[in-house]
């Protein structure tokens, strides 16, 4: 297929922007990029898609997603994190069935594809969500995914003892060995669109011995590890009181640092800890909307970037962000640090787009395959229609994309050479069916959990 007559943000090493550009795709690979006239002459008989001046970007990469939380979107708005977890999120997730897990995954994946995310890193799939069903949802949808299965052996959160809902507690054998079984079964499935990672709970939910055991297995199997760390001050306090260590020093002591690790949130860090992240090649997933909404604090992204840490971007989940739209998340990442530092030049639009594309690919160990539009790479791309009132004029397409666009402007999405969204319509799933099933399962879930969620204002 030839996608032609477009402006192309390649995100290659030179960050070239092609006007009147075209991309030739054969199988699941990009075989040529250039001016439309040149590629039309080179591929005269190929099926072509005339994009009429629309924008093409690499598929967006969300490095922190909770698929199960799509079904509980908005369940705990305007609550502090510990209360948010212990009274709402864990109670609902602790009542999940495998069917709920599948339905919630389809809802989250559908939203991601429709808003331009072609690859995501799921952070911690509990056994009760049904890993097989969620992997099946990935396979059916056409998206690319790294699915991290939960690892834990303690039912606490940082300084909060006996805080976890019983339905969320798993043993070493259920969690660790379960993830290994899923890695044997699903790693490389769906034409290598599906990878299996470890997703251990935050310190306080995992013994140091289990962290070390998991880290060794991950090294042997070359598996990725992703974990929430230093999200709230309670994390830092817990590790200092129990181990006398900072969050990053503790992570190092149990084998969690390195180029196959994506640590999430990372708000409560010192400069020395950031230096250690850079020295070890450990990646960070920045979640500005979630951290802001839950009042967790602000990640020191400018300092991380200055010190050479690879920082990617994540939306988090339905209760902490309320959407899985990475284009909207880009704007938040670009403006938050300006407000905090009083520097309008800090973290510009170009840097944020890097975080959502090539930096995300690097964090997942896939930058040789995705994250930029280059010959030989996999054909994961997004077409965006900027001919809208709120994105006109679009003189600088990078700034317009980051500061003015939303996922609603996504026109076409290709993953692994297959078009999965065309002219704003999802081709691999029935959106109405996805929403209908999500509403049905959400209602039953709230009833099982005994939670009656109502607006604060009177209803008549």
PDB file of N, CA, C and O in Angstrom, residues 281-348:
ATOM      1  N   UNK A 281      20.750   2.979  32.853  1.00  0.00           N
ATOM      2  CA  UNK A 281      19.908   2.848  31.667  1.00  0.00           C
ATOM      3  C   UNK A 281      18.464   2.490  31.975  1.00  0.00           C
ATOM      4  O   UNK A 281      17.747   1.971  31.118  1.00  0.00           O
ATOM      5  N   UNK A 282      18.029   2.788  33.202  1.00  0.00           N
ATOM      6  CA  UNK A 282      16.654   2.495  33.603  1.00  0.00           C
ATOM      7  C   UNK A 282      15.713   3.543  33.013  1.00  0.00           C
ATOM      8  O   UNK A 282      16.008   4.735  33.036  1.00  0.00           O
ATOM      9  N   UNK A 283      14.572   3.102  32.502  1.00  0.00           N
ATOM     10  CA  UNK A 283      13.611   3.992  31.857  1.00  0.00           C
ATOM     11  C   UNK A 283      12.547   4.460  32.849  1.00  0.00           C
ATOM     12  O   UNK A 283      12.233   3.762  33.817  1.00  0.00           O
ATOM     13  N   UNK A 284      11.971   5.632  32.574  1.00  0.00           N
ATOM     14  CA  UNK A 284      10.923   6.197  33.420  1.00  0.00           C
ATOM     15  C   UNK A 284       9.686   6.473  32.583  1.00  0.00           C
ATOM     16  O   UNK A 284       9.776   7.034  31.489  1.00  0.00           O
ATOM     17  N   UNK A 285       8.527   6.081  33.094  1.00  0.00           N
ATOM     18  CA  UNK A 285       7.247   6.422  32.471  1.00  0.00           C
ATOM     19  C   UNK A 285       6.627   7.574  33.250  1.00  0.00           C
ATOM     20  O   UNK A 285       6.303   7.436  34.431  1.00  0.00           O
ATOM     21  N   UNK A 286       6.482   8.703  32.582  1.00  0.00           N
ATOM     22  CA  UNK A 286       5.923   9.921  33.177  1.00  0.00           C
ATOM     23  C   UNK A 286       4.413   9.930  32.962  1.00  0.00           C
ATOM     24  O   UNK A 286       3.934   9.748  31.848  1.00  0.00           O
ATOM     25  N   UNK A 287       3.658  10.138  34.053  1.00  0.00           N
ATOM     26  CA  UNK A 287       2.193  10.114  34.012  1.00  0.00           C
ATOM     27  C   UNK A 287       1.648  11.416  34.599  1.00  0.00           C
ATOM     28  O   UNK A 287       1.125  11.439  35.718  1.00  0.00           O
ATOM     29  N   UNK A 288       1.753  12.519  33.881  1.00  0.00           N
ATOM     30  CA  UNK A 288       1.437  13.830  34.470  1.00  0.00           C
ATOM     31  C   UNK A 288      -0.023  14.006  34.882  1.00  0.00           C
ATOM     32  O   UNK A 288      -0.298  14.611  35.920  1.00  0.00           O
ATOM     33  N   UNK A 289      -0.972  13.501  34.110  1.00  0.00           N
ATOM     34  CA  UNK A 289      -2.385  13.676  34.476  1.00  0.00           C
ATOM     35  C   UNK A 289      -2.709  12.912  35.751  1.00  0.00           C
ATOM     36  O   UNK A 289      -3.367  13.437  36.653  1.00  0.00           O
ATOM     37  N   UNK A 290      -2.259  11.679  35.850  1.00  0.00           N
ATOM     38  CA  UNK A 290      -2.510  10.861  37.030  1.00  0.00           C
ATOM     39  C   UNK A 290      -1.862  11.483  38.258  1.00  0.00           C
ATOM     40  O   UNK A 290      -2.492  11.613  39.324  1.00  0.00           O
ATOM     41  N   UNK A 291      -0.609  11.882  38.154  1.00  0.00           N
ATOM     42  CA  UNK A 291       0.089  12.473  39.297  1.00  0.00           C
ATOM     43  C   UNK A 291      -0.557  13.776  39.741  1.00  0.00           C
ATOM     44  O   UNK A 291      -0.589  14.092  40.934  1.00  0.00           O
ATOM     45  N   UNK A 292      -1.085  14.533  38.796  1.00  0.00           N
ATOM     46  CA  UNK A 292      -1.738  15.801  39.128  1.00  0.00           C
ATOM     47  C   UNK A 292      -3.097  15.556  39.770  1.00  0.00           C
ATOM     48  O   UNK A 292      -3.438  16.161  40.793  1.00  0.00           O
ATOM     49  N   UNK A 293      -3.879  14.661  39.176  1.00  0.00           N
ATOM     50  CA  UNK A 293      -5.225  14.415  39.689  1.00  0.00           C
ATOM     51  C   UNK A 293      -5.200  13.845  41.095  1.00  0.00           C
ATOM     52  O   UNK A 293      -6.023  14.193  41.946  1.00  0.00           O
ATOM     53  N   UNK A 294      -4.252  12.949  41.372  1.00  0.00           N
ATOM     54  CA  UNK A 294      -4.156  12.319  42.679  1.00  0.00           C
ATOM     55  C   UNK A 294      -3.268  13.109  43.643  1.00  0.00           C
ATOM     56  O   UNK A 294      -3.013  12.661  44.756  1.00  0.00           O
ATOM     57  N   UNK A 295      -2.807  14.286  43.201  1.00  0.00           N
ATOM     58  CA  UNK A 295      -1.974  15.160  44.033  1.00  0.00           C
ATOM     59  C   UNK A 295      -0.745  14.426  44.566  1.00  0.00           C
ATOM     60  O   UNK A 295      -0.326  14.620  45.701  1.00  0.00           O
ATOM     61  N   UNK A 296      -0.171  13.583  43.720  1.00  0.00           N
ATOM     62  CA  UNK A 296       1.017  12.825  44.117  1.00  0.00           C
ATOM     63  C   UNK A 296       2.276  13.676  44.072  1.00  0.00           C
ATOM     64  O   UNK A 296       3.257  13.389  44.756  1.00  0.00           O
ATOM     65  N   UNK A 297       2.260  14.710  43.249  1.00  0.00           N
ATOM     66  CA  UNK A 297       3.432  15.549  43.060  1.00  0.00           C
ATOM     67  C   UNK A 297       3.812  15.594  41.596  1.00  0.00           C
ATOM     68  O   UNK A 297       3.085  15.079  40.738  1.00  0.00           O
ATOM     69  N   UNK A 298       4.934  16.199  41.310  1.00  0.00           N
ATOM     70  CA  UNK A 298       5.372  16.389  39.923  1.00  0.00           C
ATOM     71  C   UNK A 298       6.730  15.730  39.722  1.00  0.00           C
ATOM     72  O   UNK A 298       7.700  16.039  40.430  1.00  0.00           O
ATOM     73  N   UNK A 299       6.803  14.835  38.772  1.00  0.00           N
ATOM     74  CA  UNK A 299       8.050  14.161  38.424  1.00  0.00           C
ATOM     75  C   UNK A 299       9.061  15.184  37.894  1.00  0.00           C
ATOM     76  O   UNK A 299       8.699  16.092  37.138  1.00  0.00           O
ATOM     77  N   UNK A 300      10.312  15.018  38.273  1.00  0.00           N
ATOM     78  CA  UNK A 300      11.370  15.962  37.867  1.00  0.00           C
ATOM     79  C   UNK A 300      11.855  15.633  36.447  1.00  0.00           C
ATOM     80  O   UNK A 300      13.031  15.318  36.216  1.00  0.00           O
ATOM     81  N   UNK A 301      10.955  15.736  35.509  1.00  0.00           N
ATOM     82  CA  UNK A 301      11.261  15.371  34.124  1.00  0.00           C
ATOM     83  C   UNK A 301      12.370  16.229  33.523  1.00  0.00           C
ATOM     84  O   UNK A 301      13.283  15.695  32.879  1.00  0.00           O
ATOM     85  N   UNK A 302      12.343  17.559  33.688  1.00  0.00           N
ATOM     86  CA  UNK A 302      13.442  18.346  33.094  1.00  0.00           C
ATOM     87  C   UNK A 302      14.821  17.898  33.572  1.00  0.00           C
ATOM     88  O   UNK A 302      15.757  17.796  32.774  1.00  0.00           O
ATOM     89  N   UNK A 303      14.948  17.607  34.865  1.00  0.00           N
ATOM     90  CA  UNK A 303      16.236  17.147  35.394  1.00  0.00           C
ATOM     91  C   UNK A 303      16.586  15.772  34.855  1.00  0.00           C
ATOM     92  O   UNK A 303      17.751  15.495  34.524  1.00  0.00           O
ATOM     93  N   UNK A 304      15.600  14.890  34.755  1.00  0.00           N
ATOM     94  CA  UNK A 304      15.842  13.555  34.206  1.00  0.00           C
ATOM     95  C   UNK A 304      16.353  13.644  32.771  1.00  0.00           C
ATOM     96  O   UNK A 304      17.329  12.969  32.400  1.00  0.00           O
ATOM     97  N   UNK A 305      15.710  14.465  31.964  1.00  0.00           N
ATOM     98  CA  UNK A 305      16.125  14.613  30.571  1.00  0.00           C
ATOM     99  C   UNK A 305      17.531  15.204  30.489  1.00  0.00           C
ATOM    100  O   UNK A 305      18.359  14.783  29.680  1.00  0.00           O
ATOM    101  N   UNK A 306      17.802  16.186  31.346  1.00  0.00           N
ATOM    102  CA  UNK A 306      19.121  16.822  31.364  1.00  0.00           C
ATOM    103  C   UNK A 306      20.220  15.823  31.722  1.00  0.00           C
ATOM    104  O   UNK A 306      21.322  15.855  31.166  1.00  0.00           O
ATOM    105  N   UNK A 307      19.900  14.884  32.632  1.00  0.00           N
ATOM    106  CA  UNK A 307      20.894  13.905  33.075  1.00  0.00           C
ATOM    107  C   UNK A 307      20.970  12.677  32.172  1.00  0.00           C
ATOM    108  O   UNK A 307      21.760  11.776  32.426  1.00  0.00           O
ATOM    109  N   UNK A 308      20.103  12.604  31.170  1.00  0.00           N
ATOM    110  CA  UNK A 308      20.194  11.519  30.205  1.00  0.00           C
ATOM    111  C   UNK A 308      19.299  10.328  30.482  1.00  0.00           C
ATOM    112  O   UNK A 308      19.491   9.251  29.894  1.00  0.00           O
ATOM    113  N   UNK A 309      18.296  10.482  31.342  1.00  0.00           N
ATOM    114  CA  UNK A 309      17.336   9.404  31.573  1.00  0.00           C
ATOM    115  C   UNK A 309      16.355   9.357  30.410  1.00  0.00           C
ATOM    116  O   UNK A 309      15.883  10.401  29.935  1.00  0.00           O
ATOM    117  N   UNK A 310      16.051   8.160  29.930  1.00  0.00           N
ATOM    118  CA  UNK A 310      15.042   8.029  28.882  1.00  0.00           C
ATOM    119  C   UNK A 310      13.661   8.102  29.522  1.00  0.00           C
ATOM    120  O   UNK A 310      13.269   7.221  30.284  1.00  0.00           O
ATOM    121  N   UNK A 311      12.920   9.166  29.211  1.00  0.00           N
ATOM    122  CA  UNK A 311      11.594   9.387  29.787  1.00  0.00           C
ATOM    123  C   UNK A 311      10.544   9.187  28.708  1.00  0.00           C
ATOM    124  O   UNK A 311      10.591   9.820  27.652  1.00  0.00           O
ATOM    125  N   UNK A 312       9.596   8.295  28.980  1.00  0.00           N
ATOM    126  CA  UNK A 312       8.473   8.039  28.078  1.00  0.00           C
ATOM    127  C   UNK A 312       7.194   8.553  28.742  1.00  0.00           C
ATOM    128  O   UNK A 312       7.235   9.178  29.798  1.00  0.00           O
ATOM    129  N   UNK A 313       6.056   8.287  28.122  1.00  0.00           N
ATOM    130  CA  UNK A 313       4.794   8.873  28.567  1.00  0.00           C
ATOM    131  C   UNK A 313       3.754   7.784  28.803  1.00  0.00           C
ATOM    132  O   UNK A 313       3.734   6.771  28.110  1.00  0.00           O
ATOM    133  N   UNK A 314       2.886   8.015  29.804  1.00  0.00           N
ATOM    134  CA  UNK A 314       1.823   7.058  30.089  1.00  0.00           C
ATOM    135  C   UNK A 314       0.560   7.742  30.549  1.00  0.00           C
ATOM    136  O   UNK A 314       0.601   8.789  31.204  1.00  0.00           O
ATOM    137  N   UNK A 315      -0.584   7.139  30.219  1.00  0.00           N
ATOM    138  CA  UNK A 315      -1.877   7.686  30.635  1.00  0.00           C
ATOM    139  C   UNK A 315      -2.321   7.155  31.994  1.00  0.00           C
ATOM    140  O   UNK A 315      -3.147   7.779  32.657  1.00  0.00           O
ATOM    141  N   UNK A 316      -1.845   5.980  32.399  1.00  0.00           N
ATOM    142  CA  UNK A 316      -2.274   5.315  33.624  1.00  0.00           C
ATOM    143  C   UNK A 316      -3.655   4.690  33.409  1.00  0.00           C
ATOM    144  O   UNK A 316      -3.839   3.994  32.414  1.00  0.00           O
ATOM    145  N   UNK A 317      -4.622   4.895  34.294  1.00  0.00           N
ATOM    146  CA  UNK A 317      -5.878   4.150  34.199  1.00  0.00           C
ATOM    147  C   UNK A 317      -7.122   5.009  34.278  1.00  0.00           C
ATOM    148  O   UNK A 317      -7.056   6.229  34.474  1.00  0.00           O
ATOM    149  N   UNK A 318      -8.276   4.350  34.158  1.00  0.00           N
ATOM    150  CA  UNK A 318      -9.564   5.024  34.144  1.00  0.00           C
ATOM    151  C   UNK A 318      -9.897   5.814  35.397  1.00  0.00           C
ATOM    152  O   UNK A 318     -10.521   6.863  35.307  1.00  0.00           O
ATOM    153  N   UNK A 319      -9.523   5.349  36.607  1.00  0.00           N
ATOM    154  CA  UNK A 319      -9.814   6.142  37.800  1.00  0.00           C
ATOM    155  C   UNK A 319      -8.822   7.270  38.061  1.00  0.00           C
ATOM    156  O   UNK A 319      -9.152   8.228  38.758  1.00  0.00           O
ATOM    157  N   UNK A 320      -7.593   7.166  37.544  1.00  0.00           N
ATOM    158  CA  UNK A 320      -6.568   8.161  37.852  1.00  0.00           C
ATOM    159  C   UNK A 320      -6.402   9.209  36.771  1.00  0.00           C
ATOM    160  O   UNK A 320      -5.865  10.288  37.010  1.00  0.00           O
ATOM    161  N   UNK A 321      -6.851   8.923  35.587  1.00  0.00           N
ATOM    162  CA  UNK A 321      -6.740   9.848  34.464  1.00  0.00           C
ATOM    163  C   UNK A 321      -8.106  10.064  33.817  1.00  0.00           C
ATOM    164  O   UNK A 321      -8.434  11.154  33.389  1.00  0.00           O
ATOM    165  N   UNK A 322      -8.872   8.994  33.743  1.00  0.00           N
ATOM    166  CA  UNK A 322     -10.210   8.978  33.151  1.00  0.00           C
ATOM    167  C   UNK A 322     -10.214   8.868  31.639  1.00  0.00           C
ATOM    168  O   UNK A 322     -11.284   8.736  31.036  1.00  0.00           O
ATOM    169  N   UNK A 323      -9.054   8.877  31.004  1.00  0.00           N
ATOM    170  CA  UNK A 323      -9.013   8.551  29.576  1.00  0.00           C
ATOM    171  C   UNK A 323      -7.684   7.895  29.238  1.00  0.00           C
ATOM    172  O   UNK A 323      -6.736   7.921  30.020  1.00  0.00           O
ATOM    173  N   UNK A 324      -7.657   7.277  28.054  1.00  0.00           N
ATOM    174  CA  UNK A 324      -6.460   6.601  27.551  1.00  0.00           C
ATOM    175  C   UNK A 324      -5.996   7.268  26.254  1.00  0.00           C
ATOM    176  O   UNK A 324      -5.556   6.611  25.325  1.00  0.00           O
ATOM    177  N   UNK A 325      -6.126   8.591  26.203  1.00  0.00           N
ATOM    178  CA  UNK A 325      -5.813   9.389  25.017  1.00  0.00           C
ATOM    179  C   UNK A 325      -4.420   9.992  25.196  1.00  0.00           C
ATOM    180  O   UNK A 325      -4.248  10.983  25.911  1.00  0.00           O
ATOM    181  N   UNK A 326      -3.430   9.420  24.540  1.00  0.00           N
ATOM    182  CA  UNK A 326      -2.048   9.865  24.725  1.00  0.00           C
ATOM    183  C   UNK A 326      -1.788  11.223  24.080  1.00  0.00           C
ATOM    184  O   UNK A 326      -0.851  11.927  24.475  1.00  0.00           O
ATOM    185  N   UNK A 327      -2.601  11.615  23.109  1.00  0.00           N
ATOM    186  CA  UNK A 327      -2.435  12.949  22.524  1.00  0.00           C
ATOM    187  C   UNK A 327      -2.799  14.012  23.557  1.00  0.00           C
ATOM    188  O   UNK A 327      -2.098  15.010  23.721  1.00  0.00           O
ATOM    189  N   UNK A 328      -3.878  13.785  24.290  1.00  0.00           N
ATOM    190  CA  UNK A 328      -4.231  14.703  25.373  1.00  0.00           C
ATOM    191  C   UNK A 328      -3.150  14.709  26.452  1.00  0.00           C
ATOM    192  O   UNK A 328      -2.851  15.749  27.043  1.00  0.00           O
ATOM    193  N   UNK A 329      -2.565  13.557  26.711  1.00  0.00           N
ATOM    194  CA  UNK A 329      -1.518  13.458  27.730  1.00  0.00           C
ATOM    195  C   UNK A 329      -0.280  14.251  27.329  1.00  0.00           C
ATOM    196  O   UNK A 329       0.427  14.791  28.204  1.00  0.00           O
ATOM    197  N   UNK A 330      -0.012  14.339  26.040  1.00  0.00           N
ATOM    198  CA  UNK A 330       1.146  15.103  25.583  1.00  0.00           C
ATOM    199  C   UNK A 330       1.028  16.564  25.996  1.00  0.00           C
ATOM    200  O   UNK A 330       2.005  17.181  26.433  1.00  0.00           O
ATOM    201  N   UNK A 331      -0.154  17.142  25.832  1.00  0.00           N
ATOM    202  CA  UNK A 331      -0.322  18.545  26.213  1.00  0.00           C
ATOM    203  C   UNK A 331      -0.057  18.733  27.697  1.00  0.00           C
ATOM    204  O   UNK A 331       0.620  19.687  28.112  1.00  0.00           O
ATOM    205  N   UNK A 332      -0.579  17.819  28.518  1.00  0.00           N
ATOM    206  CA  UNK A 332      -0.368  17.932  29.964  1.00  0.00           C
ATOM    207  C   UNK A 332       1.121  17.865  30.295  1.00  0.00           C
ATOM    208  O   UNK A 332       1.620  18.634  31.128  1.00  0.00           O
ATOM    209  N   UNK A 333       1.828  16.970  29.644  1.00  0.00           N
ATOM    210  CA  UNK A 333       3.265  16.842  29.889  1.00  0.00           C
ATOM    211  C   UNK A 333       4.019  18.097  29.470  1.00  0.00           C
ATOM    212  O   UNK A 333       5.025  18.466  30.087  1.00  0.00           O
ATOM    213  N   UNK A 334       3.537  18.763  28.442  1.00  0.00           N
ATOM    214  CA  UNK A 334       4.231  19.951  27.944  1.00  0.00           C
ATOM    215  C   UNK A 334       3.983  21.182  28.805  1.00  0.00           C
ATOM    216  O   UNK A 334       4.878  22.017  28.977  1.00  0.00           O
ATOM    217  N   UNK A 335       2.779  21.311  29.366  1.00  0.00           N
ATOM    218  CA  UNK A 335       2.465  22.547  30.098  1.00  0.00           C
ATOM    219  C   UNK A 335       2.731  22.446  31.598  1.00  0.00           C
ATOM    220  O   UNK A 335       3.006  23.449  32.251  1.00  0.00           O
ATOM    221  N   UNK A 336       2.666  21.243  32.166  1.00  0.00           N
ATOM    222  CA  UNK A 336       2.826  21.086  33.610  1.00  0.00           C
ATOM    223  C   UNK A 336       4.180  21.608  34.092  1.00  0.00           C
ATOM    224  O   UNK A 336       4.265  22.353  35.078  1.00  0.00           O
ATOM    225  N   UNK A 337       5.241  21.222  33.399  1.00  0.00           N
ATOM    226  CA  UNK A 337       6.581  21.571  33.862  1.00  0.00           C
ATOM    227  C   UNK A 337       6.891  23.053  33.644  1.00  0.00           C
ATOM    228  O   UNK A 337       7.714  23.634  34.365  1.00  0.00           O
ATOM    229  N   UNK A 338       6.235  23.667  32.685  1.00  0.00           N
ATOM    230  CA  UNK A 338       6.371  25.117  32.512  1.00  0.00           C
ATOM    231  C   UNK A 338       5.820  25.849  33.734  1.00  0.00           C
ATOM    232  O   UNK A 338       6.417  26.808  34.238  1.00  0.00           O
ATOM    233  N   UNK A 339       4.659  25.379  34.218  1.00  0.00           N
ATOM    234  CA  UNK A 339       4.046  26.020  35.378  1.00  0.00           C
ATOM    235  C   UNK A 339       4.884  25.831  36.632  1.00  0.00           C
ATOM    236  O   UNK A 339       5.031  26.752  37.445  1.00  0.00           O
ATOM    237  N   UNK A 340       5.449  24.647  36.809  1.00  0.00           N
ATOM    238  CA  UNK A 340       6.204  24.334  38.021  1.00  0.00           C
ATOM    239  C   UNK A 340       7.548  25.062  38.047  1.00  0.00           C
ATOM    240  O   UNK A 340       7.990  25.565  39.086  1.00  0.00           O
ATOM    241  N   UNK A 341       8.220  25.124  36.894  1.00  0.00           N
ATOM    242  CA  UNK A 341       9.565  25.723  36.840  1.00  0.00           C
ATOM    243  C   UNK A 341       9.548  27.218  36.515  1.00  0.00           C
ATOM    244  O   UNK A 341      10.592  27.870  36.591  1.00  0.00           O
ATOM    245  N   UNK A 342       8.379  27.734  36.133  1.00  0.00           N
ATOM    246  CA  UNK A 342       8.256  29.125  35.679  1.00  0.00           C
ATOM    247  C   UNK A 342       9.129  29.389  34.456  1.00  0.00           C
ATOM    248  O   UNK A 342       9.621  30.504  34.256  1.00  0.00           O
ATOM    249  N   UNK A 343       9.319  28.355  33.655  1.00  0.00           N
ATOM    250  CA  UNK A 343      10.151  28.452  32.455  1.00  0.00           C
ATOM    251  C   UNK A 343       9.330  28.007  31.244  1.00  0.00           C
ATOM    252  O   UNK A 343       9.068  26.815  31.073  1.00  0.00           O
ATOM    253  N   UNK A 344       8.911  28.941  30.389  1.00  0.00           N
ATOM    254  CA  UNK A 344       8.083  28.570  29.242  1.00  0.00           C
ATOM    255  C   UNK A 344       8.822  27.792  28.160  1.00  0.00           C
ATOM    256  O   UNK A 344       8.205  27.258  27.239  1.00  0.00           O
ATOM    257  N   UNK A 345      10.154  27.716  28.292  1.00  0.00           N
ATOM    258  CA  UNK A 345      10.951  27.018  27.281  1.00  0.00           C
ATOM    259  C   UNK A 345      11.199  25.557  27.642  1.00  0.00           C
ATOM    260  O   UNK A 345      11.692  24.792  26.817  1.00  0.00           O
ATOM    261  N   UNK A 346      10.849  25.177  28.869  1.00  0.00           N
ATOM    262  CA  UNK A 346      11.204  23.842  29.347  1.00  0.00           C
ATOM    263  C   UNK A 346      10.239  22.797  28.776  1.00  0.00           C
ATOM    264  O   UNK A 346       9.063  23.053  28.584  1.00  0.00           O
ATOM    265  N   UNK A 347      10.727  21.627  28.465  1.00  0.00           N
ATOM    266  CA  UNK A 347       9.950  20.504  27.906  1.00  0.00           C
ATOM    267  C   UNK A 347       9.061  20.981  26.748  1.00  0.00           C
ATOM    268  O   UNK A 347       7.830  21.038  26.859  1.00  0.00           O
ATOM    269  N   UNK A 348       9.655  21.352  25.635  1.00  0.00           N
ATOM    270  CA  UNK A 348       8.880  21.829  24.482  1.00  0.00           C
ATOM    271  C   UNK A 348       8.098  20.713  23.808  1.00  0.00           C
ATOM    272  O   UNK A 348       8.256  19.530  24.122  1.00  0.00           O
TER     273      UNK A 348
END
